[in-house]
XYZ file of C-alpha atoms in Angstrom:
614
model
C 126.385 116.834 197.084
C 124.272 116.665 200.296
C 122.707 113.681 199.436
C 125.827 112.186 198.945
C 127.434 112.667 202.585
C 124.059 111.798 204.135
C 124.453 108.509 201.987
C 128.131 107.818 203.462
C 127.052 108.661 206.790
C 124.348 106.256 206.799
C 126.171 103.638 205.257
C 129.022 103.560 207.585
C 126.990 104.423 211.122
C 124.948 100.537 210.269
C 128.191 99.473 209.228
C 130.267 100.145 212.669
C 126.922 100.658 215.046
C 128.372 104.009 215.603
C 127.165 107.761 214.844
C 129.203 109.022 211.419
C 128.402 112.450 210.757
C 130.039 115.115 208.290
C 131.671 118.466 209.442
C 132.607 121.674 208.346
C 134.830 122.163 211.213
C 137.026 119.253 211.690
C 137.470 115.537 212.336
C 136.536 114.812 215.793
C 135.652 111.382 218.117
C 133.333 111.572 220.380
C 132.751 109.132 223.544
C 129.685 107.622 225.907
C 129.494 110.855 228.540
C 128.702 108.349 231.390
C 131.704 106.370 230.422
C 134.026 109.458 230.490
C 135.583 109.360 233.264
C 136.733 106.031 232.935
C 137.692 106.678 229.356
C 139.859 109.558 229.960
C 141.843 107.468 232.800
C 142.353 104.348 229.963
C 144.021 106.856 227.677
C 145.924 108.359 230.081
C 147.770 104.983 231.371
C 145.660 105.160 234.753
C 143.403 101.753 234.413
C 144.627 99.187 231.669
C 141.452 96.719 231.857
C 138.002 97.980 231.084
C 134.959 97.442 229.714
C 134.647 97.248 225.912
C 132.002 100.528 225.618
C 134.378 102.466 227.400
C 136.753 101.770 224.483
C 134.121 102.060 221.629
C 133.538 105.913 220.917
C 129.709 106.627 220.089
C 130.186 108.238 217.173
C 132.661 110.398 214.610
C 132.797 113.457 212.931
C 134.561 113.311 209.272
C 135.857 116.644 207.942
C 134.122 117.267 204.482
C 137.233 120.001 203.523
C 139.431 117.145 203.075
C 137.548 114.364 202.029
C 135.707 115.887 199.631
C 137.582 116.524 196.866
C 138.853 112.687 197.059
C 136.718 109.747 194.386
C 133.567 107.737 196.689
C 135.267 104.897 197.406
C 138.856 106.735 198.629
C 136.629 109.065 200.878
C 135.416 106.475 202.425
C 138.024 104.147 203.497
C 139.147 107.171 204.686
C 136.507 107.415 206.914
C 136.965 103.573 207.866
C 140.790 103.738 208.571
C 139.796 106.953 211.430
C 137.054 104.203 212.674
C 139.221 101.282 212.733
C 142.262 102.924 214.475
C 139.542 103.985 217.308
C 138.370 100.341 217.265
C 141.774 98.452 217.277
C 144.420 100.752 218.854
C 144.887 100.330 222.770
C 144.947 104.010 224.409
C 146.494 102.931 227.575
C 149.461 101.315 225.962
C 150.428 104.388 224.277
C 150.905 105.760 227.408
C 152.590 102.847 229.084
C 155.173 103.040 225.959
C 156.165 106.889 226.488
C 156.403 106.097 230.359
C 158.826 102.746 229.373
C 161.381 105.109 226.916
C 160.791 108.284 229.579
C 162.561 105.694 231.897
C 165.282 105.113 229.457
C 166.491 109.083 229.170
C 164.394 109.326 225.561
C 161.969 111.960 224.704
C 158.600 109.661 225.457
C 157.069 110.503 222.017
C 160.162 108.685 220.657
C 158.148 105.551 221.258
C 154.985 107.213 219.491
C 156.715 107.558 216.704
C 157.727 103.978 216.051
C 154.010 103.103 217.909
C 152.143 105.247 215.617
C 153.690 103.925 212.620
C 152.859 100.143 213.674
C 149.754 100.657 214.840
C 148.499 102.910 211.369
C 149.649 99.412 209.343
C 147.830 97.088 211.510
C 144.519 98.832 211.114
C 144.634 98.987 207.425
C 145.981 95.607 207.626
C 142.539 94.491 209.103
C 140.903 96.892 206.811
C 142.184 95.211 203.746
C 141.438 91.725 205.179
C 137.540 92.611 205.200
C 137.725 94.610 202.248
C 140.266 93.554 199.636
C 139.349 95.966 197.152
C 140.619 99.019 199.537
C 144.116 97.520 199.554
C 145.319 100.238 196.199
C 143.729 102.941 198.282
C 145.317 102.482 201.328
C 149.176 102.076 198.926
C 148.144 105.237 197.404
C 147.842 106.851 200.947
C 150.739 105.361 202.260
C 152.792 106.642 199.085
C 151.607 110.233 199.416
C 153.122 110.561 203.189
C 156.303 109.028 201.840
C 156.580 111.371 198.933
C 155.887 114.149 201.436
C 157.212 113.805 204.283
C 160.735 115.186 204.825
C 162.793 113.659 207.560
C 166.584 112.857 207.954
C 166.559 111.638 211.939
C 167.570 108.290 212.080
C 164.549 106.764 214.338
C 162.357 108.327 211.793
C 163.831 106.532 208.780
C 163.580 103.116 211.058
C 159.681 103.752 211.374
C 159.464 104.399 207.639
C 161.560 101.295 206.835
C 158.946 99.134 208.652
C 155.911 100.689 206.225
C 158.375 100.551 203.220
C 158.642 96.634 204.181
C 155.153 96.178 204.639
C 154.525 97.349 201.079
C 156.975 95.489 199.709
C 158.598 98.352 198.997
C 162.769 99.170 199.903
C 165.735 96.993 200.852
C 163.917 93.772 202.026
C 164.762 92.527 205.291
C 163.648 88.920 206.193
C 163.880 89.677 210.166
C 161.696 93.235 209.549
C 158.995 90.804 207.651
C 158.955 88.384 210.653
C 158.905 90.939 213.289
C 155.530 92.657 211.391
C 153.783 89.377 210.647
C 154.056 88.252 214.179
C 152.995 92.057 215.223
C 150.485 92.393 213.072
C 148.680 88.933 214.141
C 149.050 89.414 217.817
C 146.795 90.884 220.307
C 147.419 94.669 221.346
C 149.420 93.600 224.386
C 150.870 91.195 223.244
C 152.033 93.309 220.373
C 152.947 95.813 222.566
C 155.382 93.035 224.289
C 156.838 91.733 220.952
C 158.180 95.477 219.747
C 159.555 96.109 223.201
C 161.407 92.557 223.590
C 162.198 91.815 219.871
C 163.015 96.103 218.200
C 163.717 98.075 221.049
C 167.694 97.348 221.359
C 168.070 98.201 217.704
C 165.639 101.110 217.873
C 167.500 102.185 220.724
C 170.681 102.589 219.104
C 168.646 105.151 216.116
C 167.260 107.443 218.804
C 170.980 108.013 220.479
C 171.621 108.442 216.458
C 169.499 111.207 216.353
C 170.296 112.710 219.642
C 173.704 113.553 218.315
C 172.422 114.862 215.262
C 170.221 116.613 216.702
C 172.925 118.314 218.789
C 175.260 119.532 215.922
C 171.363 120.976 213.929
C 170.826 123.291 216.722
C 174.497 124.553 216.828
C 173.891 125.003 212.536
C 170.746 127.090 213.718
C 172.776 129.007 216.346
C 175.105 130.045 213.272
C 172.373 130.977 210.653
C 171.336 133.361 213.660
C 167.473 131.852 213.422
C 164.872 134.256 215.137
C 164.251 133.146 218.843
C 161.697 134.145 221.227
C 163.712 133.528 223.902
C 166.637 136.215 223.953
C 168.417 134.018 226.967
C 168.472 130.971 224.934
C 169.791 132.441 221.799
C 172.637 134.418 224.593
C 173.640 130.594 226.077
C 173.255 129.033 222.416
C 175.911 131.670 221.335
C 178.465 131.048 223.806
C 178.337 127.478 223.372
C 179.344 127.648 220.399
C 182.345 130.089 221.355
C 183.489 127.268 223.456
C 184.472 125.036 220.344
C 187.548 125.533 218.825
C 187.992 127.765 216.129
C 188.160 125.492 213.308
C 185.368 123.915 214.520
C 183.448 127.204 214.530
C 184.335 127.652 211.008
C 183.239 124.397 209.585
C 179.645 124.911 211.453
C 179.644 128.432 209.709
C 180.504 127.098 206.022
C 177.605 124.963 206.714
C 175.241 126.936 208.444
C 172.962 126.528 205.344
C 173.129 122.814 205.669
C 171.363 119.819 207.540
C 173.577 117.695 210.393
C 173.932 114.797 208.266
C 175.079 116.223 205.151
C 177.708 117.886 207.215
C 180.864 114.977 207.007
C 180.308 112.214 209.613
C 183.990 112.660 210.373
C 183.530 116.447 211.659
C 180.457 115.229 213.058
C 182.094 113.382 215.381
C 184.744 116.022 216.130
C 181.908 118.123 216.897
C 180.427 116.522 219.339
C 183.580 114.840 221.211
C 184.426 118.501 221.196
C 181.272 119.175 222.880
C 182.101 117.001 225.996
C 184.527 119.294 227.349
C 182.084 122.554 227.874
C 181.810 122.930 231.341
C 179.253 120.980 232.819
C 175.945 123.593 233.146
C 176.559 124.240 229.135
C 176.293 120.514 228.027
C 172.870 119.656 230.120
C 171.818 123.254 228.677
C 172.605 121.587 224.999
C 170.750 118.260 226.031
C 167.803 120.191 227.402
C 167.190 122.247 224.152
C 167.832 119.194 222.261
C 165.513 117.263 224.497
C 162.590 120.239 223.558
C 163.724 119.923 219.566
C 163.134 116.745 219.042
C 159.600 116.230 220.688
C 158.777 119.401 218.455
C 160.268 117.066 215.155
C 158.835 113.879 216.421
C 154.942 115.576 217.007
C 155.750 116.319 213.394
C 155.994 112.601 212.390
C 153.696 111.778 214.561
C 151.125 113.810 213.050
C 150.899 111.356 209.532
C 150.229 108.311 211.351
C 148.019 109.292 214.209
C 143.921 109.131 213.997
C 142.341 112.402 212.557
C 139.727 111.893 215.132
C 141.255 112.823 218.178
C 143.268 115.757 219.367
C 146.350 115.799 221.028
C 148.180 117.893 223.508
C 152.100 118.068 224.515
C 152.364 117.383 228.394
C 154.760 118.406 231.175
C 157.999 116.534 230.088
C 157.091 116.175 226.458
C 154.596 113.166 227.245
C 151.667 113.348 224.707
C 147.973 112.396 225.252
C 144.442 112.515 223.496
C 142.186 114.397 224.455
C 139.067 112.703 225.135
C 135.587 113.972 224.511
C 131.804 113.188 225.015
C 129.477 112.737 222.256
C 127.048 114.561 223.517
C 128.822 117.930 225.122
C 126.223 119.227 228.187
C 127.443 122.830 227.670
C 127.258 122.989 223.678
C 123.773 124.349 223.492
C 124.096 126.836 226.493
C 124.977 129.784 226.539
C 128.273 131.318 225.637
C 129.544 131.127 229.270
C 128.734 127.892 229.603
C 125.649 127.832 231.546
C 122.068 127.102 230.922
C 119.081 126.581 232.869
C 116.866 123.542 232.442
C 113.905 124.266 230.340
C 111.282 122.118 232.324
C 108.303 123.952 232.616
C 107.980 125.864 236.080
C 105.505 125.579 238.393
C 103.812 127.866 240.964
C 105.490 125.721 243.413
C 108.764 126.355 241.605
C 108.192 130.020 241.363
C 107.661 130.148 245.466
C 110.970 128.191 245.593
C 112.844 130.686 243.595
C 111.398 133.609 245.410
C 112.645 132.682 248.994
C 116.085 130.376 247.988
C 116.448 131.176 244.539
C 116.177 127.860 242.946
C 113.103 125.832 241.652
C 111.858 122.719 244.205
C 114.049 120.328 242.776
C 117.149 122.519 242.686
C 116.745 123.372 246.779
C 116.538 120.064 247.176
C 119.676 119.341 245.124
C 121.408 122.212 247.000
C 120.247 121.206 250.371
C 121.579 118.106 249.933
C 125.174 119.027 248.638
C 124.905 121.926 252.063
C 123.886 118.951 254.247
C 127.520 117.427 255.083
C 128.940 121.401 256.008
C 125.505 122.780 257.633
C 126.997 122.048 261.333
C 130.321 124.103 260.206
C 128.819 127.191 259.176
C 127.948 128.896 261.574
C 131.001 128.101 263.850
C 133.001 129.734 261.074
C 130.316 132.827 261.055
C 131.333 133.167 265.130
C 134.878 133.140 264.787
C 134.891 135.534 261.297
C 132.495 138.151 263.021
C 135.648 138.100 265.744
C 137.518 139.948 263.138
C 135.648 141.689 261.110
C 132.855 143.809 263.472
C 129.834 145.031 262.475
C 129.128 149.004 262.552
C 127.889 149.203 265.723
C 128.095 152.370 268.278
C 130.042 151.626 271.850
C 131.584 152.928 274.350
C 135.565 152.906 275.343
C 136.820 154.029 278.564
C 139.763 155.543 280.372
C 140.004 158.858 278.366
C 140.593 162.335 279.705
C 137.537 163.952 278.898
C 134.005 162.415 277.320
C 129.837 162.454 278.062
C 130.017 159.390 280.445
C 132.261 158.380 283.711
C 134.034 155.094 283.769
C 132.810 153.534 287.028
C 135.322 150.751 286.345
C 138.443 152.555 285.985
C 137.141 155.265 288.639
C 138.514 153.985 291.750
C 141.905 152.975 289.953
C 142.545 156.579 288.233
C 140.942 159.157 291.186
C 143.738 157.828 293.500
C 146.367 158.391 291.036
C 145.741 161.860 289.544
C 145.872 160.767 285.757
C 142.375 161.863 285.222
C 141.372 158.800 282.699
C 138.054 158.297 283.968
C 136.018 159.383 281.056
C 134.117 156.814 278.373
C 134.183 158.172 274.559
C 131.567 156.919 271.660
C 133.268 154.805 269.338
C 131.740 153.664 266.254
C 133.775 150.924 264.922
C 135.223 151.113 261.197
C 134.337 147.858 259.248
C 136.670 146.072 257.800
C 136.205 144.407 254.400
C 138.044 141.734 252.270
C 137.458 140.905 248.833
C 137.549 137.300 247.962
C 138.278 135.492 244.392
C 137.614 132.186 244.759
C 138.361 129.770 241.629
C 137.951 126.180 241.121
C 138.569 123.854 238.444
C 136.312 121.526 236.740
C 138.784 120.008 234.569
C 138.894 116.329 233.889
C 140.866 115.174 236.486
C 138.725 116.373 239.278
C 136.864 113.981 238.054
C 138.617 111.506 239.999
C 138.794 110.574 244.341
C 135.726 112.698 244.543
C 137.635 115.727 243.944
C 135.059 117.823 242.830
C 132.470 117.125 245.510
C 134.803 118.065 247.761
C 135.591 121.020 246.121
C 131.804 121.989 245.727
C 131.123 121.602 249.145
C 134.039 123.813 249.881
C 133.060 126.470 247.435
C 129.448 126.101 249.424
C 130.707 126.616 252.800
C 132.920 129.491 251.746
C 129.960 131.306 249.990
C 127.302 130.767 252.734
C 129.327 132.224 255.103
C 131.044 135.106 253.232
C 127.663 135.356 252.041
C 126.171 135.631 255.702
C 128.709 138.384 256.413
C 127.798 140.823 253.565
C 131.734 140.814 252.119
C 132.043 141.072 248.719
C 133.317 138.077 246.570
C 133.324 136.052 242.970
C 133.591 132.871 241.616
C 135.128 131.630 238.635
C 135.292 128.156 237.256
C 137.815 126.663 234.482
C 139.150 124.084 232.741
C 140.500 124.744 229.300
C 138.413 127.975 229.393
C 137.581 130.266 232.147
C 133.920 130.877 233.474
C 132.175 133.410 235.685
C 129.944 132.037 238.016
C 129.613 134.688 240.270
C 130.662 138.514 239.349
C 131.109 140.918 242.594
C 128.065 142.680 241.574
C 125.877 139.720 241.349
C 123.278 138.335 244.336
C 124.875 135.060 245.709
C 121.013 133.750 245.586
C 120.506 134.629 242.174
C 123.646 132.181 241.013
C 123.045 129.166 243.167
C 121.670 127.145 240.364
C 124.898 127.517 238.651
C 126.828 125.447 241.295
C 124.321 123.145 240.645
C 125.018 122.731 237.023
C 128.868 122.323 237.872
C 128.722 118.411 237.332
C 127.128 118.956 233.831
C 130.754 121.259 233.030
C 133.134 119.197 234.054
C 136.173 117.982 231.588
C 138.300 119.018 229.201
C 142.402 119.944 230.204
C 143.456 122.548 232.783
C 144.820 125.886 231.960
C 145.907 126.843 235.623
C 147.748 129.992 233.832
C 144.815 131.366 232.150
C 142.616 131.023 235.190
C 144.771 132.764 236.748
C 145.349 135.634 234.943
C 141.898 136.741 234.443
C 140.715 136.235 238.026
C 143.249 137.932 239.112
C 142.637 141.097 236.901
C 139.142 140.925 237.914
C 140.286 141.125 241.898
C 142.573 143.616 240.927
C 139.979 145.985 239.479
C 137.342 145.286 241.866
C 139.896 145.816 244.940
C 140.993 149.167 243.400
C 137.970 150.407 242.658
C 136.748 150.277 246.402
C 140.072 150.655 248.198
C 139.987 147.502 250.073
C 141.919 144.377 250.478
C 141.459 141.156 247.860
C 142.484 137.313 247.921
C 142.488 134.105 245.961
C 141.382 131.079 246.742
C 141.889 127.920 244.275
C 140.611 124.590 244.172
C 142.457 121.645 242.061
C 144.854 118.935 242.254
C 147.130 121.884 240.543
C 147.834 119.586 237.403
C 147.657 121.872 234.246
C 147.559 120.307 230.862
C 147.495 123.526 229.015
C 149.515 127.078 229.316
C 152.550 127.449 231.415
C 153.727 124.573 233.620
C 156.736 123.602 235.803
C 158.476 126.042 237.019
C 157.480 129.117 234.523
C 153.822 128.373 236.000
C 155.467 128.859 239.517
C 157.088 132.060 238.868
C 153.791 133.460 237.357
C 152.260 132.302 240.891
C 155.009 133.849 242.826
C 154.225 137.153 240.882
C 150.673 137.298 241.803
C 151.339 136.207 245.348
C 153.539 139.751 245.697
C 150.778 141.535 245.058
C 147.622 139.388 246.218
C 147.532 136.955 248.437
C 146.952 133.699 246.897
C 146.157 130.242 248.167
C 146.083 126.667 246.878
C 143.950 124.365 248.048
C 144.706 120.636 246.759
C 141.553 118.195 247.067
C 142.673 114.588 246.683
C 145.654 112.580 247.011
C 146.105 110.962 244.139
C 148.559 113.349 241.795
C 148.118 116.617 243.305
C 150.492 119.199 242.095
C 149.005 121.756 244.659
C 152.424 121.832 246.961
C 154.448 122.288 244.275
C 152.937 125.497 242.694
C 151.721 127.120 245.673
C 154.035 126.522 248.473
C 154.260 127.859 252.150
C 150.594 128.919 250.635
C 149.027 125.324 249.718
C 146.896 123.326 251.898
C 145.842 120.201 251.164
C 142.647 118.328 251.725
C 142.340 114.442 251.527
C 138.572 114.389 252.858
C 135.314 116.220 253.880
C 135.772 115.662 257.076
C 139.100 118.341 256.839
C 137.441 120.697 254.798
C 135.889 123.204 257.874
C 139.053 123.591 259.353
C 140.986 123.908 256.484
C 138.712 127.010 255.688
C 139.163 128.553 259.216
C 142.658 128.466 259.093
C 142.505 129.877 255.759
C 139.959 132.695 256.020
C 141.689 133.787 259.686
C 145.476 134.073 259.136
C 144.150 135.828 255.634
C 141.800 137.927 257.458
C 144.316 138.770 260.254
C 147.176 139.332 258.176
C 145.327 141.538 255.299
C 143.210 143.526 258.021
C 146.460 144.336 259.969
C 147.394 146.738 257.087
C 144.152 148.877 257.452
């Protein structure tokens, strides 16, 4: 059975000049790590033109679990469709096309689901032309999603009818067989241009279709009294549906069991012209659940006609991307928190390095050169910190009533007078101490505007000087997953070669909620533990990708904040969410040149504010 695989794999990596390799785990695509960057911006409708590599993935992983079990030659076209698809499809235009039906008041992955459908034919369409025998596996494939899949909304059925056409299957349409021969022949953009000038007025009309649909199904849910989550939904849900008229209540009841469109098309419409005279907050309610329904039934389609190969996520707004990966992962063979030294022999030299900075030769040197553009800041920052927070040193304070020294100064003031202050007292100042979380992201998008060397350099100047000052702090880093770089416990010198290997770490999505979570129960803990004073400081363009967004993201912020301070610090100026989440709280930083006095202001107000409880 082995033999067999490493057979397929070989045949199809000379084949497509790519790496094909089977898994246990999954289907997975895997792209050029220098070309990242660039490749994540493509898919995300950021840069239409670029180079052809940056398009071509460098290799694929086939899952064994469902190709197995399938004859040779089925198994492998298999294979070649995923390929294909990666090789044909244009990842910035399906992006453009959820931005161009967003516009329009649709759910955007309305567009995937007519885009998906398309662009599935036209790479077995190519497929066949090269290989003619493939063309009964690919019907048989086709078949077995239509025999499947279950689906009743109107714009699905449209997308169907188009694959029905193309295999000759259904009510034949001459205009559907034009429309797919001149789509199927043309370019990507200029296919692109033919579906939204020639099929988007009549697609159009199926989405508003299943809008209203869609509208009556969630009232039929509301009656059948389906489990929610969300107790304040099913509350608002309910009394909607008190707001029809009775007879209309009772018809949705007698079919609480059924589907929207096997409910009469007459009450249908009673329904819903009935629904036009809630009051006003009701109806966007309606359109806003609806709105979240059918992205949840249209990822469902989706799912059938999109590549295997590469995973997707739901956005903000129900936009949906791929996520993008590198071929080669940096942290996969580290350890599990995603660090790992390099393994290059050390020298003696090295070992002297290590001993006085804490990095090998070539590490200082990286690190000296990343502290190089703050090293005139530093110790300005150390001047005006040690302001606020004094050392324990003994001294002397004056005008007292009684004490071991006289007051020369206030002598010749108090004699006169008869008060009697004339006395100096010891004093030994009590330190003060803050706690400090700091927590940046590595995610994909810092990838871009130099976000992340900014952000590095920040987390530098920030640790050299909090390090200078003996207060306790930790770093975290995340991006889909959270990181400790730095625990409270840990010797600042012991973990500089982990800001180093920062570059190696960066992509993935942003899970801004997660991040927080954690470092703030770390804080919490640490702050309790030694009665003193703790606050957060985060680094992104505040974008998340993953976990709570919008405004449930902001309320989780605006818990935190009443207990620890927390503050957002936005690097960038391309897309940064930073003001949003964080508020009166955000600062935002467009260059290096800002990033000293960003910090002052920062560590100050925190330090006065925090220290003025003590």
């Amino acid at each position: 059975m082995k033999e067999r695989w490493k057979v397929i794999e070989k045949l199809l990596s000379d084949e497509y000049d790519i790496e094909v390799q089977a898994s246990y785990e999954g289907w997975g695509a895997g792209y050029d790590p220098k070309f990242l960057p660039l490749t994540e911006m493509w898919a995300k409708g950021e840069v239409e033109d670029v180079p052809e590599p940056v398009k071509r993935p460098s290799g694929i992983a086939f899952y064994l679990q469902e190709v197995s079990n399938k004859p040779e030659e089925e198994a492998i076209n298999t294979i070649r469709h995923e390929i294909e698809y990666l090789f044909s499809t244009d990842l910035y235009l399906w992006r453009l096309g959820q931005r161009e039906f967003y516009k329009f008041g649709f759910t955007p992955t309305s567009f995937l689901v007519l885009y998906a459908v398309l662009e599935s034919i036209k790479t077995d369409e190519r497929l066949i032309k090269s290989r003619p025998d493939s063309l009964q596996t690919v019907k048989k494939h086709y078949k077995n999603i239509l025999n499947n899949l279950e689906t009743y909304y109107p714009h699905h059925l449209f997308a169907l009818s188009l694959l029905e056409n193309w295999l000759g299957e259904g009510n034949y349409q001459k205009d559907t067989q034009k429309f797919l021969q001149e789509y199927l022949n043309a370019k990507s953009r200029d296919a692109y241009d033919i579906i939204m000038e020639d099929l988007f007025g009549r697609y159009m009309s199926h989405i508003e279709k299943a809008q209203d649909i869609n509208y009556v199904d969630l009232l039929l849910e509301e009656a059948r009294g389906k489990t929610r989550v969300d107790a304040h939904r099913g509350r608002i849900m309910t009394d909607l549906l008190k707001k029809l008229p009775e007879h209309l209540q009772e018809i949705i009841v007698q079919n609480k069991d059924k589907r929207a469109v096997d409910i009469s098309e007459a009450d249908r419409k009673e329904i819903l012209k009935s629904l036009k005279a809630v009051p006003d907050w009701m109806r966007d309610y309606l359109k806003q659940m609806s709105y979240i329904n059918l992205i949840e039934r249209d990822v469902e389609f989706i799912r059938h006609f999109l590549p295997k190969t590469l995973e997707v996520d739901i956005e903000h707004r129900g936009f949906l991307s791929f996520i993008i990966k590198g071929w080669e992962e940096q942290s996969s063979s580290s350890s599990q928190s995603g660090f790992g030294r390099s393994k290059r022999e050390k020298t003696e030299e090295d070992r002297l390095y290590e001993k006085a900075y804490g990095l090998g030769k070539e590490d200082f040197m990286v690190y000296k050169r990343m502290l190089s553009d703050i090293l005139p800041h530093i110790d300005a920052l150390k001047r005006k910190l040690v302001k606020l927070m004094p050392q324990e040193e003994e001294g002397w304070t004056g005008k007292h009533f009684y004490g071991r020294r006289i007051d020369t100064k206030s002598l010749s003031v108090e004699a006169p007078l008869g008060r009697g202050r004339i006395y100096m007292r010891r004093h030994i100042p009590v330190r003060k101490e803050l706690a400090f979380k700091l927590l940046i992201d590595i995610s994909t998008s810092m990838k871009r505007e130099d976000k992340i060397q900014n952000a590095i350099k920040a987390l530098l100047l920030f640790s050299e000087v909090i390090e200078s000052l003996k207060m306790s702090f930790s770093i975290d880093v995340f991006s889909d997953r959270v990181f400790r770089l730095k625990a409270f416990s840990e010797d600042y010198k012991a973990v500089k070669w982990k800001i180093i290997e920062l570059f190696n770490l960066l992509g993935g999505g942003t899970n801004l909620e997660k991040a927080l979570i954690y470092s703030y129960e770390d804080l919490q803990t640490f702050c309790l533990k030694n009665h003193i004073r703790g606050c957060i400081v985060v680094f992104s363009d505040g974008e998340p990708t993953r976990g709570l967004k919008g405004q449930e993201l902001k309320s989780l912020i605006a818990q935190i904040k009443s207990r620890i301070p927390i503050i957002g610090i936005g690097v960038g100026t391309e897309r940064n969410y930073t003001d949003y989440y964080f508020e009166k709280s955000a600062i935002r930083i467009k260059s290096i040149s800002e990033l000293p006095t960003a910090f002052t202001r920062i560590i100050e107000n925190q330090a006065r504010r925090l220290l003025s409880f003590q």
